[in-house]
Structure formats: structure tokens, C-alpha cells
Short mmCIF file of N, CA and C in Angstrom, two decimals:
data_model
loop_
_atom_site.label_atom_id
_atom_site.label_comp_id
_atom_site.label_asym_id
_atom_site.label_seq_id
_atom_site.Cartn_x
_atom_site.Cartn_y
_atom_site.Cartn_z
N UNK A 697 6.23 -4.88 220.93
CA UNK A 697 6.88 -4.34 219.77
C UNK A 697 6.10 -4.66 218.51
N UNK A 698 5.06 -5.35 218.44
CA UNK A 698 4.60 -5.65 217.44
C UNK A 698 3.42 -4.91 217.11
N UNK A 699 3.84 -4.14 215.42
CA UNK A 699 2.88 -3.32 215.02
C UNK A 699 1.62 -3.98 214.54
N UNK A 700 0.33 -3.44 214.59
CA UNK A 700 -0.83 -3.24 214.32
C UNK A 700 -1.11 -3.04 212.65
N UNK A 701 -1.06 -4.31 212.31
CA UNK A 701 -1.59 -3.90 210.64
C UNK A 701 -2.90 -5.00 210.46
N UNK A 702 -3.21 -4.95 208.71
CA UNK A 702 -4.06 -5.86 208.43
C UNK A 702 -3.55 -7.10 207.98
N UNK A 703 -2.43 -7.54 207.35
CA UNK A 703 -2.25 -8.53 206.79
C UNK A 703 -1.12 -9.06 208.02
N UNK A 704 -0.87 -10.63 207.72
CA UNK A 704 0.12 -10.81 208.80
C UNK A 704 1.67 -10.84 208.14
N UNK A 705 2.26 -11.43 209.01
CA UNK A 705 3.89 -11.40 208.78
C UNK A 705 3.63 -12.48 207.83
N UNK A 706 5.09 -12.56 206.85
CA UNK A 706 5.42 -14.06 206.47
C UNK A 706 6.11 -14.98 207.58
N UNK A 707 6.27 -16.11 207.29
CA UNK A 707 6.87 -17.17 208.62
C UNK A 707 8.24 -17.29 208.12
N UNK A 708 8.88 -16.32 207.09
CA UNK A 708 10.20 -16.95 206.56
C UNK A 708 11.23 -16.19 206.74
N UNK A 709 10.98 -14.88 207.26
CA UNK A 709 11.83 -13.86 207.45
C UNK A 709 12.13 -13.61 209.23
N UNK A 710 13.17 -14.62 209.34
CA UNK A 710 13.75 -14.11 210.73
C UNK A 710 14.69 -14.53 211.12
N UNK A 711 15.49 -13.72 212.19
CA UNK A 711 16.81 -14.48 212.74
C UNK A 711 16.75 -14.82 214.48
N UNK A 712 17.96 -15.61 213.79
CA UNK A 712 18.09 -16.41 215.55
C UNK A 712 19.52 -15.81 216.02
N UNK A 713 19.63 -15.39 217.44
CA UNK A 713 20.63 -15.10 218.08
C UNK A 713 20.80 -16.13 219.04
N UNK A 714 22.06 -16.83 219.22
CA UNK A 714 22.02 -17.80 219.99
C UNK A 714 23.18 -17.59 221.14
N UNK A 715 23.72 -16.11 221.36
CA UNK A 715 24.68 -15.73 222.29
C UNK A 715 25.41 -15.10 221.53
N UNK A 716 26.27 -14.18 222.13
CA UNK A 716 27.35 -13.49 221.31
C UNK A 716 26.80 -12.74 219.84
N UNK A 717 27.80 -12.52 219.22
CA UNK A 717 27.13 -11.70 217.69
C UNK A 717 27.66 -12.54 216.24
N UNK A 718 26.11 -12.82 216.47
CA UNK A 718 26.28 -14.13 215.27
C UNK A 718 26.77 -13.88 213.47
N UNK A 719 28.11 -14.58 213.91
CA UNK A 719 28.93 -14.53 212.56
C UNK A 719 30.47 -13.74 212.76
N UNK A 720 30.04 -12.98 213.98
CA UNK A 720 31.18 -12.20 214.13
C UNK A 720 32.62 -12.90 214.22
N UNK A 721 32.84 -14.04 214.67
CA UNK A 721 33.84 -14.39 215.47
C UNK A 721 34.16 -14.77 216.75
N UNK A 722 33.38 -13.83 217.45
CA UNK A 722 33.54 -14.01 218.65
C UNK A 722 33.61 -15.12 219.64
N UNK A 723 34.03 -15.55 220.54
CA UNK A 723 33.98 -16.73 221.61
C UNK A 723 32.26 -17.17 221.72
N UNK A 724 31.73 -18.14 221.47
CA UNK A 724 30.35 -18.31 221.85
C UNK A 724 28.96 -18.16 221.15
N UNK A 725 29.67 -17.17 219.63
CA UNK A 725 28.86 -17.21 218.55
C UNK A 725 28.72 -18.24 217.91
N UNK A 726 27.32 -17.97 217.58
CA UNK A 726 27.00 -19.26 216.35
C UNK A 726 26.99 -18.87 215.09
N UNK A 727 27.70 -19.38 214.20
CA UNK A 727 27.71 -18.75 212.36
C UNK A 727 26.43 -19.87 211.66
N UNK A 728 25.92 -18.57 210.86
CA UNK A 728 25.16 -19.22 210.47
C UNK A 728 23.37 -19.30 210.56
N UNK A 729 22.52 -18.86 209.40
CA UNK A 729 20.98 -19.03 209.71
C UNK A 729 20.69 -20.28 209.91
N UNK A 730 19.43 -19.81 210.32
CA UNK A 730 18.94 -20.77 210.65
C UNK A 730 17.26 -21.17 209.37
N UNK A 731 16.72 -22.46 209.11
CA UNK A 731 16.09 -22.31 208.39
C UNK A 731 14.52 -22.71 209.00
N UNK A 732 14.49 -23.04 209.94
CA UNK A 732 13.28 -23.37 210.97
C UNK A 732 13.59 -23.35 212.23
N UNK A 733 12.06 -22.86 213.10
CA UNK A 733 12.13 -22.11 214.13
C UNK A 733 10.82 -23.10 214.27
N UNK A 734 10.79 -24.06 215.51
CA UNK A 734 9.41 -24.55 216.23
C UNK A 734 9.82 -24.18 217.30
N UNK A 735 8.30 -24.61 218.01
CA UNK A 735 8.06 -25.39 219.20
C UNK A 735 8.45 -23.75 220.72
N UNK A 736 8.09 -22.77 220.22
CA UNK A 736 7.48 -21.43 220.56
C UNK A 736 6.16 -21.91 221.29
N UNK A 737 6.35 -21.84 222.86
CA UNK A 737 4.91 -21.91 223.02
C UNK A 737 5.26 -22.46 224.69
N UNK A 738 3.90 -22.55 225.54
CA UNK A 738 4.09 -22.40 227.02
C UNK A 738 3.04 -23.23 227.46
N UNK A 739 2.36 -23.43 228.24
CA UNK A 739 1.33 -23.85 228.83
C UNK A 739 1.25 -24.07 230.41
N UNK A 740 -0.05 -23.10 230.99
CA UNK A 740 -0.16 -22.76 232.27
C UNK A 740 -1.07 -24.09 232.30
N UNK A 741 -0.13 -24.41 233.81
CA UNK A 741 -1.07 -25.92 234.60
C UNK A 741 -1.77 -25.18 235.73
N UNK A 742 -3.24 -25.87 235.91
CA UNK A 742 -4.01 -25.46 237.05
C UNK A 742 -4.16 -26.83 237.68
N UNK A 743 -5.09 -26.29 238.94
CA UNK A 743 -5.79 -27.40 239.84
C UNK A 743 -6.29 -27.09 240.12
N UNK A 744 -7.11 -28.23 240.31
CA UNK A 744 -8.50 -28.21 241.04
C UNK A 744 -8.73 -28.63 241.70
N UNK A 745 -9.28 -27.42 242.89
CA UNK A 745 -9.72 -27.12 244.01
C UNK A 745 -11.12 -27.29 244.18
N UNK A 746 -11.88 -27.30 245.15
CA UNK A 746 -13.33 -27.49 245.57
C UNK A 746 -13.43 -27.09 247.10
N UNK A 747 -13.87 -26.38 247.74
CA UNK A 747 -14.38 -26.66 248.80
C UNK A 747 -15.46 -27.12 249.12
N UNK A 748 -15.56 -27.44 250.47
CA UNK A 748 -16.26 -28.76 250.89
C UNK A 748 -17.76 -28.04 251.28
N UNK A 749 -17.80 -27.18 251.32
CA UNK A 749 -19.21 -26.55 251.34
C UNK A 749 -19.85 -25.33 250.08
N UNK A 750 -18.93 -25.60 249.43
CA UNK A 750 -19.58 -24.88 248.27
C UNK A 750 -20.85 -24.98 247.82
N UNK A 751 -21.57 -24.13 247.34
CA UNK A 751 -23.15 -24.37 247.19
C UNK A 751 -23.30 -24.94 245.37
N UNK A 752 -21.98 -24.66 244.94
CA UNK A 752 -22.25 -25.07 243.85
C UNK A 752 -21.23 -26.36 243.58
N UNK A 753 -21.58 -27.42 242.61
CA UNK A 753 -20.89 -28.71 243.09
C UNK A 753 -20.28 -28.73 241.35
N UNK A 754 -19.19 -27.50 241.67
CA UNK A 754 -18.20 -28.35 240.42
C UNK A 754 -16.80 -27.25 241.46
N UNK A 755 -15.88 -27.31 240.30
CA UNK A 755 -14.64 -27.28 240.84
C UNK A 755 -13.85 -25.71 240.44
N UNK A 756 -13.02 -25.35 241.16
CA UNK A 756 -12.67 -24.48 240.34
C UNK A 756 -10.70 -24.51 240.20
N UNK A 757 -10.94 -23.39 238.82
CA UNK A 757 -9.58 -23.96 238.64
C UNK A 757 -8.21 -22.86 238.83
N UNK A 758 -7.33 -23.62 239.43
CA UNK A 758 -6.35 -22.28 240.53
C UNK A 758 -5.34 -22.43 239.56
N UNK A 759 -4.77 -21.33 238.97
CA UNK A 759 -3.35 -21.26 238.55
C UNK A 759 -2.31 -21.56 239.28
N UNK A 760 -1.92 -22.06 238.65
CA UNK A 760 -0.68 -23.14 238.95
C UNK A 760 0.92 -22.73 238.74
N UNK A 761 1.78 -23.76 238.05
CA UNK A 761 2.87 -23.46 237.27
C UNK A 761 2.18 -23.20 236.15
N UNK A 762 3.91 -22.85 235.34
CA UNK A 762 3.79 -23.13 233.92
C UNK A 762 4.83 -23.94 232.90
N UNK A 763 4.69 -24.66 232.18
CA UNK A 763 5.77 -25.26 231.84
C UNK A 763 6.15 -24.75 230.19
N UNK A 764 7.08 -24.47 229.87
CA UNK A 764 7.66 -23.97 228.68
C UNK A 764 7.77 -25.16 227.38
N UNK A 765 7.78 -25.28 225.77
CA UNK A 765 8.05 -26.23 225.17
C UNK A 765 9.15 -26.35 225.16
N UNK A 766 10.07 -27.16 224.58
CA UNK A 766 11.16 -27.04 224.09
C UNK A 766 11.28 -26.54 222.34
N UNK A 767 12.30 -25.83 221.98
CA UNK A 767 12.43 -25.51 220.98
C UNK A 767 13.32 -26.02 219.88
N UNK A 768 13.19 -26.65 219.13
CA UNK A 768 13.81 -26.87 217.62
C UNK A 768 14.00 -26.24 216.60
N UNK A 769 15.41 -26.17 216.60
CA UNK A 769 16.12 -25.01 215.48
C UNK A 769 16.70 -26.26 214.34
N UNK A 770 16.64 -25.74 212.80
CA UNK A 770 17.15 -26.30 212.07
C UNK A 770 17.71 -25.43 210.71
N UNK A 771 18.98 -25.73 210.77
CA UNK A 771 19.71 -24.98 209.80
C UNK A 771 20.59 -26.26 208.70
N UNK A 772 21.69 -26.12 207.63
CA UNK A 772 21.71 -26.36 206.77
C UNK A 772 23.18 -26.67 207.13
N UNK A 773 23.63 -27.85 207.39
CA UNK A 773 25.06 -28.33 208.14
C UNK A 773 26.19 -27.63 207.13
N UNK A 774 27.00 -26.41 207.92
CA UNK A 774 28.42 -26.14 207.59
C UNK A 774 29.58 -26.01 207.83
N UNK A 775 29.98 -25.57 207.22
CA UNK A 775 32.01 -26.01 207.70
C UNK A 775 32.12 -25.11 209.24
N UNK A 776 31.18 -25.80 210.42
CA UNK A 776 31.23 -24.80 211.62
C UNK A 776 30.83 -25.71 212.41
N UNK A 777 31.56 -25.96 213.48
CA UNK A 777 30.98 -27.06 214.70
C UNK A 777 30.48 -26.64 216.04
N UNK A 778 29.85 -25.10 215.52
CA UNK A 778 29.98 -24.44 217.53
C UNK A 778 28.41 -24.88 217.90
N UNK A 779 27.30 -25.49 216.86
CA UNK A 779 26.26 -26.42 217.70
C UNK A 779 26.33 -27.02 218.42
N UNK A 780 27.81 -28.17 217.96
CA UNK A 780 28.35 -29.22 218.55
C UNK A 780 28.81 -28.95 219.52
N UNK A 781 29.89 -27.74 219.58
CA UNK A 781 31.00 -27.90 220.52
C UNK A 781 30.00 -26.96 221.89
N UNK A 782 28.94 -26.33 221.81
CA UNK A 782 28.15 -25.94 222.58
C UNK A 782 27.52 -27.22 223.39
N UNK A 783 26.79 -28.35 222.67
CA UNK A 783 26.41 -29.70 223.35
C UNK A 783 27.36 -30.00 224.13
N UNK A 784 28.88 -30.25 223.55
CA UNK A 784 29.88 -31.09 223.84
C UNK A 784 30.52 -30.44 225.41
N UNK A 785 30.32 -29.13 225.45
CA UNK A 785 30.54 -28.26 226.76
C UNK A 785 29.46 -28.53 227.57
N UNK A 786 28.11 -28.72 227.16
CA UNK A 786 27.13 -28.54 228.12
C UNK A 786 27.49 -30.80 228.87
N UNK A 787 27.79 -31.17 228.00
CA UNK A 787 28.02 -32.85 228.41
C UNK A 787 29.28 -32.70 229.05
N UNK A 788 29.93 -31.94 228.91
CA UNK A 788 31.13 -32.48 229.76
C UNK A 788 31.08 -31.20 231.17
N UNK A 789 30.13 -31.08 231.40
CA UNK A 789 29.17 -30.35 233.00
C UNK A 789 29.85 -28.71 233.04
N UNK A 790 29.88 -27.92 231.86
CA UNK A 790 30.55 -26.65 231.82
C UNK A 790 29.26 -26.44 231.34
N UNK A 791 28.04 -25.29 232.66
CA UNK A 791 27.25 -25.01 232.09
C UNK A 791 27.07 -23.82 231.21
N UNK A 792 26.25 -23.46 230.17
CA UNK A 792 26.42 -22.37 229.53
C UNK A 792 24.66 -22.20 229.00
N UNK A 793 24.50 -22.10 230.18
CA UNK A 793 22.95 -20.98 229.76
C UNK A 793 22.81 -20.03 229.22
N UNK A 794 22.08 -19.63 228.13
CA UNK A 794 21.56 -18.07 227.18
C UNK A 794 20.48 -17.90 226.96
N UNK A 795 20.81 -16.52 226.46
CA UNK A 795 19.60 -16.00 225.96
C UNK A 795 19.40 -15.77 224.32
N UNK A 796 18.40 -16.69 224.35
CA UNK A 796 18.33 -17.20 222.66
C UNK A 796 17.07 -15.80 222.69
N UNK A 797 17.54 -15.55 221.07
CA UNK A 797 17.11 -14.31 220.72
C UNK A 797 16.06 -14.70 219.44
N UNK A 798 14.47 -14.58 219.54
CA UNK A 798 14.09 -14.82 217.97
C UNK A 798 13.76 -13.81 217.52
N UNK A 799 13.68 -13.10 216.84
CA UNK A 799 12.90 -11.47 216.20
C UNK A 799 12.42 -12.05 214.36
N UNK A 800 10.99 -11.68 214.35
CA UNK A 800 10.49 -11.96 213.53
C UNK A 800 10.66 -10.38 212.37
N UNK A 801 10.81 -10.19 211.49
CA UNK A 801 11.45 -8.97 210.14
C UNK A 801 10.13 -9.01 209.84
N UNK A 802 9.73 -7.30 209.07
CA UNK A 802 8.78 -7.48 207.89
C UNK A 802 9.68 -7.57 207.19
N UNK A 803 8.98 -6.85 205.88
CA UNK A 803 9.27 -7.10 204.42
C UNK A 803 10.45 -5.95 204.26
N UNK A 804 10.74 -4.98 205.11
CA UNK A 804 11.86 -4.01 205.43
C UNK A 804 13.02 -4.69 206.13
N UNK A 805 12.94 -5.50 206.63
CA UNK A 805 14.20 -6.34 207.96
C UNK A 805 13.59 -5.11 208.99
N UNK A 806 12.68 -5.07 209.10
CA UNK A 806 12.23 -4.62 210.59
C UNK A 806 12.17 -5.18 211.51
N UNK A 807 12.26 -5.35 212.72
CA UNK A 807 11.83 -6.13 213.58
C UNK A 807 10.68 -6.16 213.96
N UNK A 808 9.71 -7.11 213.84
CA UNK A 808 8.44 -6.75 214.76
C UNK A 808 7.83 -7.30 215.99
N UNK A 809 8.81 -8.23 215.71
CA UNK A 809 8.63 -9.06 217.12
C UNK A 809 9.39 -9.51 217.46
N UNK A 810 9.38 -10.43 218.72
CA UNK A 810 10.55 -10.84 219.46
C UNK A 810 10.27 -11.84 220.64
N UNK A 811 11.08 -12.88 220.76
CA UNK A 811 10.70 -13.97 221.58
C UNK A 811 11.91 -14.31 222.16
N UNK A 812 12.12 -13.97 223.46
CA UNK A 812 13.62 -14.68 224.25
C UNK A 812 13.26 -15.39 224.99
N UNK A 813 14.16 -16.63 224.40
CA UNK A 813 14.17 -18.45 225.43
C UNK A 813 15.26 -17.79 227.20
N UNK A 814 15.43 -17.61 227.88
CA UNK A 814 15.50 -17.67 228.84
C UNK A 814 16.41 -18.98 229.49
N UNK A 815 17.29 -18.63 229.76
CA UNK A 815 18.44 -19.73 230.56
C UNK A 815 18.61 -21.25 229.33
N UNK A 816 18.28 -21.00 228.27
CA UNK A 816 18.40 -21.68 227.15
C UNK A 816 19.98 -22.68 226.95
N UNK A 817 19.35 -24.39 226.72
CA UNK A 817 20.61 -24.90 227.08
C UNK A 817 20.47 -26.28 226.10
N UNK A 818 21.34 -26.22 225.19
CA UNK A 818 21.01 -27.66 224.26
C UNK A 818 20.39 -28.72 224.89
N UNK A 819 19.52 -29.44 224.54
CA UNK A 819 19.26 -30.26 225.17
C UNK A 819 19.00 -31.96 223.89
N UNK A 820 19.68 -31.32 222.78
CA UNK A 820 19.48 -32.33 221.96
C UNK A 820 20.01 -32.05 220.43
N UNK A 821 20.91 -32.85 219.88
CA UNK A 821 21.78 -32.07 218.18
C UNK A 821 21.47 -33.37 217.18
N UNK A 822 20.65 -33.23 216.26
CA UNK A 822 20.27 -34.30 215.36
C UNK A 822 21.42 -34.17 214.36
N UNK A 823 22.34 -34.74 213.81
CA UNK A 823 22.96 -34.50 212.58
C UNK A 823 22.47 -34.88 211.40
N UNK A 824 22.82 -34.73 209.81
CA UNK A 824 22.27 -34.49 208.70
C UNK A 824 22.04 -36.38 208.46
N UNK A 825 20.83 -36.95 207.63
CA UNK A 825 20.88 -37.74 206.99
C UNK A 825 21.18 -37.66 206.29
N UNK A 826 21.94 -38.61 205.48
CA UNK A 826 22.84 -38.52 204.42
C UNK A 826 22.12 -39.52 203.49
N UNK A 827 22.13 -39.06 202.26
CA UNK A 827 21.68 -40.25 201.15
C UNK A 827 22.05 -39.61 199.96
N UNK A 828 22.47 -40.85 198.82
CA UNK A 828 23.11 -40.85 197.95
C UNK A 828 22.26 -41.01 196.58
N UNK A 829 21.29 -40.28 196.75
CA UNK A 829 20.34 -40.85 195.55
C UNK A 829 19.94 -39.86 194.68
N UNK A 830 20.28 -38.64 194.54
CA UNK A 830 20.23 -37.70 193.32
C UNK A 830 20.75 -36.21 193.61
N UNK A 831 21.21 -36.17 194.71
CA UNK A 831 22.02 -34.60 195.27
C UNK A 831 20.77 -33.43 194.85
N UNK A 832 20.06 -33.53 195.69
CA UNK A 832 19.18 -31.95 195.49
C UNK A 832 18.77 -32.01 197.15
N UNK A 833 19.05 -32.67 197.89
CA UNK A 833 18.76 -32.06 198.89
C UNK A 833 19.69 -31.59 200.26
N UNK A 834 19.51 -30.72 200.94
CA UNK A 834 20.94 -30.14 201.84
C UNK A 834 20.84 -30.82 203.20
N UNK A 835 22.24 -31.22 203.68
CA UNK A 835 22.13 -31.54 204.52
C UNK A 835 21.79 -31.18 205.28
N UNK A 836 21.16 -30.95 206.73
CA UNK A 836 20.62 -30.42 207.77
C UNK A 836 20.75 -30.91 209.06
N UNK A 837 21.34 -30.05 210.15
CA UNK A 837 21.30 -30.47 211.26
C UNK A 837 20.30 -29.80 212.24
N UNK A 838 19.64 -30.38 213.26
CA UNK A 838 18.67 -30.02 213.62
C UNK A 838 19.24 -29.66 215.77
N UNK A 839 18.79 -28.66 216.15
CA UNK A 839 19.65 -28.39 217.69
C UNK A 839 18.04 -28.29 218.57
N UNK A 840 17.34 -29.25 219.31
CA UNK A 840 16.45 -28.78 220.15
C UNK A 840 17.45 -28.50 221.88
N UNK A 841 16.40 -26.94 221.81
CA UNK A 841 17.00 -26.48 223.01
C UNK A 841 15.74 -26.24 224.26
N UNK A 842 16.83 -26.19 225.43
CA UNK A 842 15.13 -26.44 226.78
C UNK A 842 15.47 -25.00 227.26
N UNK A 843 14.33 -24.01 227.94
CA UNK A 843 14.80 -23.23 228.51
C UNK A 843 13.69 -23.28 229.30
N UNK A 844 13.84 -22.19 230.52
CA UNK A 844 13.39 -21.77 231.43
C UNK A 844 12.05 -20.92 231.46
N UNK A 845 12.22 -20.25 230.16
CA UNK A 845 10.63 -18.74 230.23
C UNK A 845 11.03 -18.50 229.05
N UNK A 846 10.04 -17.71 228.54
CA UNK A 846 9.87 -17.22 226.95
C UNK A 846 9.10 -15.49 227.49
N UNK A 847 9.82 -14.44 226.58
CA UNK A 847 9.05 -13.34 226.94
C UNK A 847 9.16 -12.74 225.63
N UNK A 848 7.92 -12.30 225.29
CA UNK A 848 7.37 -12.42 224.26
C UNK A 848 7.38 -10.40 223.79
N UNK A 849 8.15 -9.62 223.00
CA UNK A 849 8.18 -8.24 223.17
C UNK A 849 7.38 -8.04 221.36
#
């Protein structure tokens, strides 16, 4: 899905779908942007192989697995606990795997790209540090999630 230009995207224009239709109401939605998006990214493991009569004496390398990063979302803590109450279901053994949705906007709210986490499942909820020393900065809670595959449109 991603168009062919000269200049690139900005890194600041995009949304996260984290199940359901976010903001709507619905059972399973999450309200709320998000203000950072890491940890996008995969890495294929090989091995190395050799046979024992090869004429040439190095190794070669066989595709393997692949293992996925985990991802860290961070948004701006509000009067909404379904980060939480998503952890708090996945800890008390009610599993709830998704499909986390990223789509990167141009400068239109276009979509131009798109990245889905795959069987996506909290795997970690930082809550806001709090400090009392001049109010300019927002609280923030931070949700790293593990998934299964990333497919990249």
C-alpha cells in the first residue's frame, strides 16, 4: 500500500487500532491515541551448516525461524482503564489475542501504510511517573505488547 514518492512520511501522523473501533464504545475498544509507536521490527535466525566434504571450507547459512520484537505503545494516562483491564484479563488466564492495527497517514490522513501485530497480547503496562515539581509535563502510561508476526501492507 505504500505509495512511491520523493520525500518521506513524517513519524507523527498515525493511528493505532488495538481491537474493536477505537473510541466507539464498544466491548474491547481502546479510547484514546496513542503518542509513540516502537519496537516494529523482526529478525530471521539462520544456521550454520557445512558439509563434510565441501571443497570450499566456510559455512553456509540456512534460514531458520524468525523471531518478532516486542512492541511499545505510549499514550497520555486518561479517565479510561481498558489498557489495564485488558492486562488484568490477560493475568487472570482469559486469553484475548488481536490484531493490533498500525497505519501510517500522509499529510491528507491517507493511509500509506500499514503494519499488523498478529495474535498480539499485553505483555507489560508501565504507569505514569508522577512528580510534583512544576506541572508541564503529562502523565504517561506506557503498554508493551508480544505478538506472533507482523505483516507489513
Amino acid at each position: 500500500m505504500a505509495v512511491k514518492r520523493d520525500n518521506p512520511y513524517g513519524a507523527f501522523n498515525f493511528l493505532v487500532s488495538l481491537g474493536g473501533d477505537q473510541g466507539s464504545g464498544d466491548e474491547g475498544s481502546i479510547v484514546g491515541g496513542f503518542s509513540d509507536v516502537s519496537g516494529l521490527g523482526f529478525e530471521v535466525q539462520y544456521a550454520e551448516y557445512r558439509n563434510g566434504n565441501e571443497k570450499v571450507n566456510t559455512v553456509r547459512k540456512v534460514q531458520n525461524s524468525f523471531k518478532v520484537d516486542d512492541v511499545t505503545l505510549k499514550r497520555g494516562l486518561m479517565g479510561s482503564d481498558d489498557l489495564f483491564s485488558w492486562l488484568q484479563d490477560v493475568r487472570e488466564g482469559r486469553v484475548d489475542a488481536r490484531t493490533v492495527t498500525i497505519s501510517l497517514l500522509d499529510e491528507a490522513r491517507s493511509t500509506v501504510a500499514t503494519w499488523k501485530l498478529l495474535f498480539a497480547k499485553p505483555k507489560k503496562w508501565t504507569g505514569p511517573t508522577l512528580a510534583a515539581k512544576g506541572g508541564t509535563e503529562v502523565a504517561m502510561e506506557e503498554l508493551v505488547l508480544c505478538h506472533e508476526g507482523i505483516e507489513y501492507r
